Tab-separated table of C-alpha atoms in Angstrom:
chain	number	residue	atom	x	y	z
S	1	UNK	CA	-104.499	-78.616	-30.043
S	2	UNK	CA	-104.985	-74.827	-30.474
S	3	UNK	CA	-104.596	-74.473	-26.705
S	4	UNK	CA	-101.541	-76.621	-26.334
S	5	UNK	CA	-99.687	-74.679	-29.632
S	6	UNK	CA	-99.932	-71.654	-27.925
S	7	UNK	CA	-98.627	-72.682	-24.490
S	8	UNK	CA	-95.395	-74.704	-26.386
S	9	UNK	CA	-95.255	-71.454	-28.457
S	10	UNK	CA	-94.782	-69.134	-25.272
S	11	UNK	CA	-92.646	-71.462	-22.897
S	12	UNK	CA	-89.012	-70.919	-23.030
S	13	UNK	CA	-88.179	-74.215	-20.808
S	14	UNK	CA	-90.306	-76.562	-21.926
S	15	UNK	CA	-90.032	-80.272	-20.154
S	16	UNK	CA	-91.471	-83.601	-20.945
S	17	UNK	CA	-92.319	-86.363	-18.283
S	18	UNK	CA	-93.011	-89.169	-20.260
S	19	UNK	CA	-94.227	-92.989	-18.954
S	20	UNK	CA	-95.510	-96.241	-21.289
S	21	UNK	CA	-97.964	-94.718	-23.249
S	22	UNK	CA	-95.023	-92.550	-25.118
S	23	UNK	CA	-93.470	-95.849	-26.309
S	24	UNK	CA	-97.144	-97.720	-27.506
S	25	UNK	CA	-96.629	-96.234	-31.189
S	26	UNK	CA	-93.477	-98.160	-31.544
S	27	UNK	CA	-94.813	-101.045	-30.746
S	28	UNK	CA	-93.859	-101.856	-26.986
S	29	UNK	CA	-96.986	-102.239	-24.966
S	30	UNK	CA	-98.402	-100.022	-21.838
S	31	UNK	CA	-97.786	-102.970	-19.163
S	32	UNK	CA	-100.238	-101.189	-17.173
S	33	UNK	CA	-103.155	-100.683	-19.724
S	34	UNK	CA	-106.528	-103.303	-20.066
S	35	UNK	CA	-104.871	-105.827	-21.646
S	36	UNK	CA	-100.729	-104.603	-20.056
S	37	UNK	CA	-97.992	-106.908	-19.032
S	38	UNK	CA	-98.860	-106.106	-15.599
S	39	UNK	CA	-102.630	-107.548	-15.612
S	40	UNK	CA	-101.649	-111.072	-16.652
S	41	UNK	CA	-100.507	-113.497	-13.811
S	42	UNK	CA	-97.722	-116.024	-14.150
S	43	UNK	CA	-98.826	-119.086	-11.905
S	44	UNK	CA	-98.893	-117.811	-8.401
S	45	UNK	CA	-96.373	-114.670	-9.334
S	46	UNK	CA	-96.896	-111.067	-10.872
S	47	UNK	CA	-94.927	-109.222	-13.200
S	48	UNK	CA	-94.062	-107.024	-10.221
S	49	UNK	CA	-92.559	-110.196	-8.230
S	50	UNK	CA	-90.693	-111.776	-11.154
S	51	UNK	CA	-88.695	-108.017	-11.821
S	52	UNK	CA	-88.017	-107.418	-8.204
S	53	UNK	CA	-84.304	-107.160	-6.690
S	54	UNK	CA	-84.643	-110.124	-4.574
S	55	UNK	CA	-86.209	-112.738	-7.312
S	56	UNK	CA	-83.263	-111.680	-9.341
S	57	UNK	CA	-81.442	-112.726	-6.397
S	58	UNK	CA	-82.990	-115.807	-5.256
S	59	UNK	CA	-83.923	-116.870	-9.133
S	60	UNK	CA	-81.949	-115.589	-11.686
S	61	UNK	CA	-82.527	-118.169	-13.918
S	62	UNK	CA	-86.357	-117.871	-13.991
S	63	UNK	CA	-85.626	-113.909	-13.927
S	64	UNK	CA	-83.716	-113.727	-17.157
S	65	UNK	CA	-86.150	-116.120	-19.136
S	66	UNK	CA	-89.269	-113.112	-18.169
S	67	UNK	CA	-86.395	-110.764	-18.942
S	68	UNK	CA	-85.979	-111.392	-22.078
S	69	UNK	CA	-89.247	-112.527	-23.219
S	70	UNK	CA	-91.070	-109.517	-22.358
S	71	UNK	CA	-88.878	-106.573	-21.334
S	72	UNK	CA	-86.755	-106.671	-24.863
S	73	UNK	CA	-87.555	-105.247	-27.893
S	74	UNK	CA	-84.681	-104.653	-29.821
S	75	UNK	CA	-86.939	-104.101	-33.220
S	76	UNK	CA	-88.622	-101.334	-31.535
S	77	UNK	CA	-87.557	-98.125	-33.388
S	78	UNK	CA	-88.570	-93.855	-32.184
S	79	UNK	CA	-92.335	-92.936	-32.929
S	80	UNK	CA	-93.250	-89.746	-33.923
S	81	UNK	CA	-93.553	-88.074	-30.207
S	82	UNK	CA	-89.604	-89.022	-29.980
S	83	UNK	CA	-88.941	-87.515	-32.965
S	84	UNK	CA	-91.066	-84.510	-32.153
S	85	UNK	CA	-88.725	-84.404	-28.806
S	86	UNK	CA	-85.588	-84.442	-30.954
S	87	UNK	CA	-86.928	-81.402	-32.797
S	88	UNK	CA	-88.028	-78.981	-30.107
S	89	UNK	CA	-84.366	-80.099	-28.148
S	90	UNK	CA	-82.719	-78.538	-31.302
S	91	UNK	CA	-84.991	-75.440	-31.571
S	92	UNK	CA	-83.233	-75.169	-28.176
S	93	UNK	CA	-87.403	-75.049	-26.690
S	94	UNK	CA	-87.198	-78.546	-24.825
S	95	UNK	CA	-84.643	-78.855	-21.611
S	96	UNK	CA	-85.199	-81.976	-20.699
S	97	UNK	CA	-87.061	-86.105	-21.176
S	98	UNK	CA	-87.703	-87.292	-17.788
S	99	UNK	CA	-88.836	-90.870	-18.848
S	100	UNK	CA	-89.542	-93.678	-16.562
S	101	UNK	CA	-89.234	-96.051	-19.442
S	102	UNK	CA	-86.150	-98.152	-19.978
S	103	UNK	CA	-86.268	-98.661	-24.091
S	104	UNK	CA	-83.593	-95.849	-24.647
S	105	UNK	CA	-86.182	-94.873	-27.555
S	106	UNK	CA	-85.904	-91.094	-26.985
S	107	UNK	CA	-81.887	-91.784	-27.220
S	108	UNK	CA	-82.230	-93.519	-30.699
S	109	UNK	CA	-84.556	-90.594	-31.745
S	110	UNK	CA	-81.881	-88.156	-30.959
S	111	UNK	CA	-82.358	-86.611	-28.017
S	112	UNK	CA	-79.121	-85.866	-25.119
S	113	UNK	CA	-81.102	-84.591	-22.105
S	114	UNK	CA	-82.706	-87.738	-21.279
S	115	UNK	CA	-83.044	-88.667	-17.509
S	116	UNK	CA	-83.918	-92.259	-17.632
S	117	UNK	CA	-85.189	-92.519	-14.028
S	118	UNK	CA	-85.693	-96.574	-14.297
S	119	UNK	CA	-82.272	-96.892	-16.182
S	120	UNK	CA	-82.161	-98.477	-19.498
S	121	UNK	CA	-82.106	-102.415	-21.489
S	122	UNK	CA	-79.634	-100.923	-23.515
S	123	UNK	CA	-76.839	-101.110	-20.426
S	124	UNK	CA	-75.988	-104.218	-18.527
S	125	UNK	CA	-72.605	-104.557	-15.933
S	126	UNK	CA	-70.724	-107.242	-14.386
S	127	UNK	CA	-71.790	-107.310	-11.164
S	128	UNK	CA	-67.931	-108.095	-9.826
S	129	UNK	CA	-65.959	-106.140	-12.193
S	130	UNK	CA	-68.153	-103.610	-13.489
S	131	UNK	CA	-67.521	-104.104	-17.832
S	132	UNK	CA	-70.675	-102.769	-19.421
S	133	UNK	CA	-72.314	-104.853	-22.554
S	134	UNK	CA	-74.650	-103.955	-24.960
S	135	UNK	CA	-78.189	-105.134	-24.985
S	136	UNK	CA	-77.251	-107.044	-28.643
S	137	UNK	CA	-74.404	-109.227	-26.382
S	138	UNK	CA	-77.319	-109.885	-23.690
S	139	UNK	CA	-79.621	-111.073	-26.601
S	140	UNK	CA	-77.178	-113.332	-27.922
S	141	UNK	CA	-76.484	-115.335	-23.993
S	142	UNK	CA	-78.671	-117.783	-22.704
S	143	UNK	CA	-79.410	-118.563	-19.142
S	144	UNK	CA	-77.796	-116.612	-16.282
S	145	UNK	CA	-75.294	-113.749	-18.411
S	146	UNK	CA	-71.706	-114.268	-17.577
S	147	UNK	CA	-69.118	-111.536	-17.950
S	148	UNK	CA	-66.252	-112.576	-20.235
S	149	UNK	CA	-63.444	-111.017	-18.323
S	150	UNK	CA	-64.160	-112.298	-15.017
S	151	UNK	CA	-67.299	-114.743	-15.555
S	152	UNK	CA	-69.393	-112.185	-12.749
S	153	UNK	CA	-73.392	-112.388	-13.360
S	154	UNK	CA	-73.835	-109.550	-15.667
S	155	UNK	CA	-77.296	-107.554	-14.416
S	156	UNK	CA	-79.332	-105.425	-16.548
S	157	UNK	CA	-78.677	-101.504	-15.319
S	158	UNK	CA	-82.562	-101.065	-14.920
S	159	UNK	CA	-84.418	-100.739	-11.328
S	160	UNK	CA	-86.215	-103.249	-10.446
S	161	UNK	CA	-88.735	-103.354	-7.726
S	162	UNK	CA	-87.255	-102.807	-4.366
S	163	UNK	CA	-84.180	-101.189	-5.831
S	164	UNK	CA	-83.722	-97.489	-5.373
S	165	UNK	CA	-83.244	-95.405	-8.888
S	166	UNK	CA	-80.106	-93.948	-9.326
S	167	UNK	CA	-80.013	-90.401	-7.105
S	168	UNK	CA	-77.689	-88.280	-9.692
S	169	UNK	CA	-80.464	-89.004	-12.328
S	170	UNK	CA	-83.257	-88.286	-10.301
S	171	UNK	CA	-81.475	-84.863	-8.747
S	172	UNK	CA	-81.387	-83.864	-12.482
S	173	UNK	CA	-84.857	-84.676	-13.225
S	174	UNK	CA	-86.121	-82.501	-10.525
S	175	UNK	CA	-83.874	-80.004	-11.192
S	176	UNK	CA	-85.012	-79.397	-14.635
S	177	UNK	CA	-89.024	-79.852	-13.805
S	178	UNK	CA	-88.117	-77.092	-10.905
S	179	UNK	CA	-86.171	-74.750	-13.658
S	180	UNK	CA	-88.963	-75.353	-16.569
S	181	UNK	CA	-91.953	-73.128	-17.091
S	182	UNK	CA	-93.865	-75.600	-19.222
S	183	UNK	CA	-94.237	-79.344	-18.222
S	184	UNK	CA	-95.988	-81.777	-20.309
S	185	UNK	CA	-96.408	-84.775	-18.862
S	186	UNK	CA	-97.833	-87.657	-21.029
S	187	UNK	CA	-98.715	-91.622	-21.278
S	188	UNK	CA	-98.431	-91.933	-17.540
S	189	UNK	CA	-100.749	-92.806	-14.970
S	190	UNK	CA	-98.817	-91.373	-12.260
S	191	UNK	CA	-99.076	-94.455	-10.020
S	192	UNK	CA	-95.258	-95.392	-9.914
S	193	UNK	CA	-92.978	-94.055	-7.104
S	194	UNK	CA	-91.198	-91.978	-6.540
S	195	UNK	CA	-91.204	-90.741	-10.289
S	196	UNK	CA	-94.991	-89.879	-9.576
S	197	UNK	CA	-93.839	-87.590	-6.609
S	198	UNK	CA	-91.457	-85.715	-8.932
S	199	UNK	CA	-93.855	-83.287	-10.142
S	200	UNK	CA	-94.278	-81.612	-6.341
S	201	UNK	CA	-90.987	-79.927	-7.868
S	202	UNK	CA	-92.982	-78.008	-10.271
S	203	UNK	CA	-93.700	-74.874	-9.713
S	204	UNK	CA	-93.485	-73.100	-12.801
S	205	UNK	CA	-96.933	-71.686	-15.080
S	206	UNK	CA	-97.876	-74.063	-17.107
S	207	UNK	CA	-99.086	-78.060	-16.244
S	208	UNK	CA	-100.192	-79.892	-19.951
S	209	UNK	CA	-101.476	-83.526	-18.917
S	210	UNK	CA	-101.652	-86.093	-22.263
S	211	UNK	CA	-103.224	-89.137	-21.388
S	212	UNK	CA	-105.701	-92.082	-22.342
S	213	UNK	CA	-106.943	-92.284	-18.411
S	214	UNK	CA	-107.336	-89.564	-16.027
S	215	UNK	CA	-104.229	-88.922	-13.728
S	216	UNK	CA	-103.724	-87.371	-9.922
S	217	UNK	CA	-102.831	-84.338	-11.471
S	218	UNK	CA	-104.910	-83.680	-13.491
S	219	UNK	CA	-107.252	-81.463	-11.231
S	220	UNK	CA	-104.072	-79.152	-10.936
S	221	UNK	CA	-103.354	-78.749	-14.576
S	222	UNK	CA	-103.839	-75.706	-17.103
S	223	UNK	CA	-104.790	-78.010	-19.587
S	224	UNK	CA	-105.933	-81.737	-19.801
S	225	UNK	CA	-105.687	-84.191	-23.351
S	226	UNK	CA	-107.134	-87.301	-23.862
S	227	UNK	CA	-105.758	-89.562	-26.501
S	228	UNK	CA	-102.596	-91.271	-28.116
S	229	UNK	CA	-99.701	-88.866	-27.119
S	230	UNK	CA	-97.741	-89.997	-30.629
S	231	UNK	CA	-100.628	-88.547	-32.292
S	232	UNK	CA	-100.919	-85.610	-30.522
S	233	UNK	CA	-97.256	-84.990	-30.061
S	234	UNK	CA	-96.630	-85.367	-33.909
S	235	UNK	CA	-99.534	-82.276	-34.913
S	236	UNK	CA	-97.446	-80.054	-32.724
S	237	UNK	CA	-95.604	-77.061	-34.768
S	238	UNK	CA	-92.022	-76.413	-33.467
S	239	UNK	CA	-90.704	-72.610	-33.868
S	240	UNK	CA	-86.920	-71.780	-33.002
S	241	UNK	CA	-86.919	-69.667	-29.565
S	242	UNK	CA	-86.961	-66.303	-30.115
């Protein structure tokens, strides 16, 4: 902790890369951990096949029900490592959250310079007429979501497997982890792409690596934590930049 203090303390563009593990404290679980979302098996499906663009397609019925029964969690509220976040954005130390998770967590903590590369729960559109609706209208539809001005299938603005991530967040993502001189990248495995790949854009001094399980990059780090992120994250001291 003594090492990491002092590398926070001397970075002047700090930025966090942040996976499932950031979102554990507040109770939404690591789908890709021992006991993850990801490691269970639905009949002859996987998580992976049920959130992919073309069963959304092809079932939408079946896709909504595993939507909402385990991708929502509306009682979820920001952990200590998102409010941590919040604080070093307003000491004007932290320039960006690149976060592959869709919760909007490090929004409700606070934070503006979020790049949600996977989109978020929190945003659904018509797909024929484009009116956004909150996550609280999607909770409160059953079946197949139906816009109300034109009765389009309203989709979840999240990227699902074989779907692309938007470009204009991802171009900001990079550009910030190319711009920063500190990244700390935390409760990820590094296995999804391309988020994974965005840290070839790094080229700055400093590489901090927070995780439970050892990473791909962690042999190219300046300084590797295992642990809980939220508890790490929270014993962190923020100082205004000088």
């Amino acid at each position: 902790m003594n090492r990491l203090q002092a590398l926070v303390d001397r970075a002047r563009r700090i930025v966090f890369f942040g996976g499932a593990g950031v979102s554990t404290a507040s109770g939404i679980p690591d789908f890709r951990g021992a006991e993850g979302l990801f490691r269970m098996q639905f009949g002859d499906l996987t998580p992976e096949m049920m959130l992919s663009e073309s069963f959304f397609y092809l079932h939408p019925e079946r896709f909504f029900a595993f939507y909402r029964a385990y991708m929502l969690h509306p009682e979820a509220q920001p952990a200590a490592v998102h409010r941590k976040l919040y604080e070093l954005e307003r000491a004007d130390r932290l320039r960006g959250v690149v976060t592959q998770n869709i919760d909007g967590l490090h929004r409700a903590a606070g934070s503006r310079r979020v790049y949600e590369l996977h989109g978020s729960v929190h945003e659904n559109y018509c797909m024929d007429c484009n009116r956004f609706y909150s996550l609280q209208w999607l909770l409160s539809t059953e079946g197949v979501p139906r816009c109300e001005s034109c009765g389009g299938v309203v989709k979840p603005y999240v990227t699902l497997y074989g779907e692309a991530p938007d470009k204009y967040t991802c171009m900001g993502a990079c550009r910030e982890i190319s711009n920063s001189d500190l990244l700390i990248v935390a409760g990820t495995s590094l296995s999804v792409e391309p988020a994974a790949s965005f840290l070839d854009y790094y080229k700055g001094r400093d590489l901090v690596i927070i995780n439970q399980e050892e990473t791909p990059a962690d042999r190219r780090a300046t300084l590797v934590l295992r642990g809980d992120v939220n508890q790490i994250m929270s014993e962190l001291v923020v100082q205004s930049q000088r």
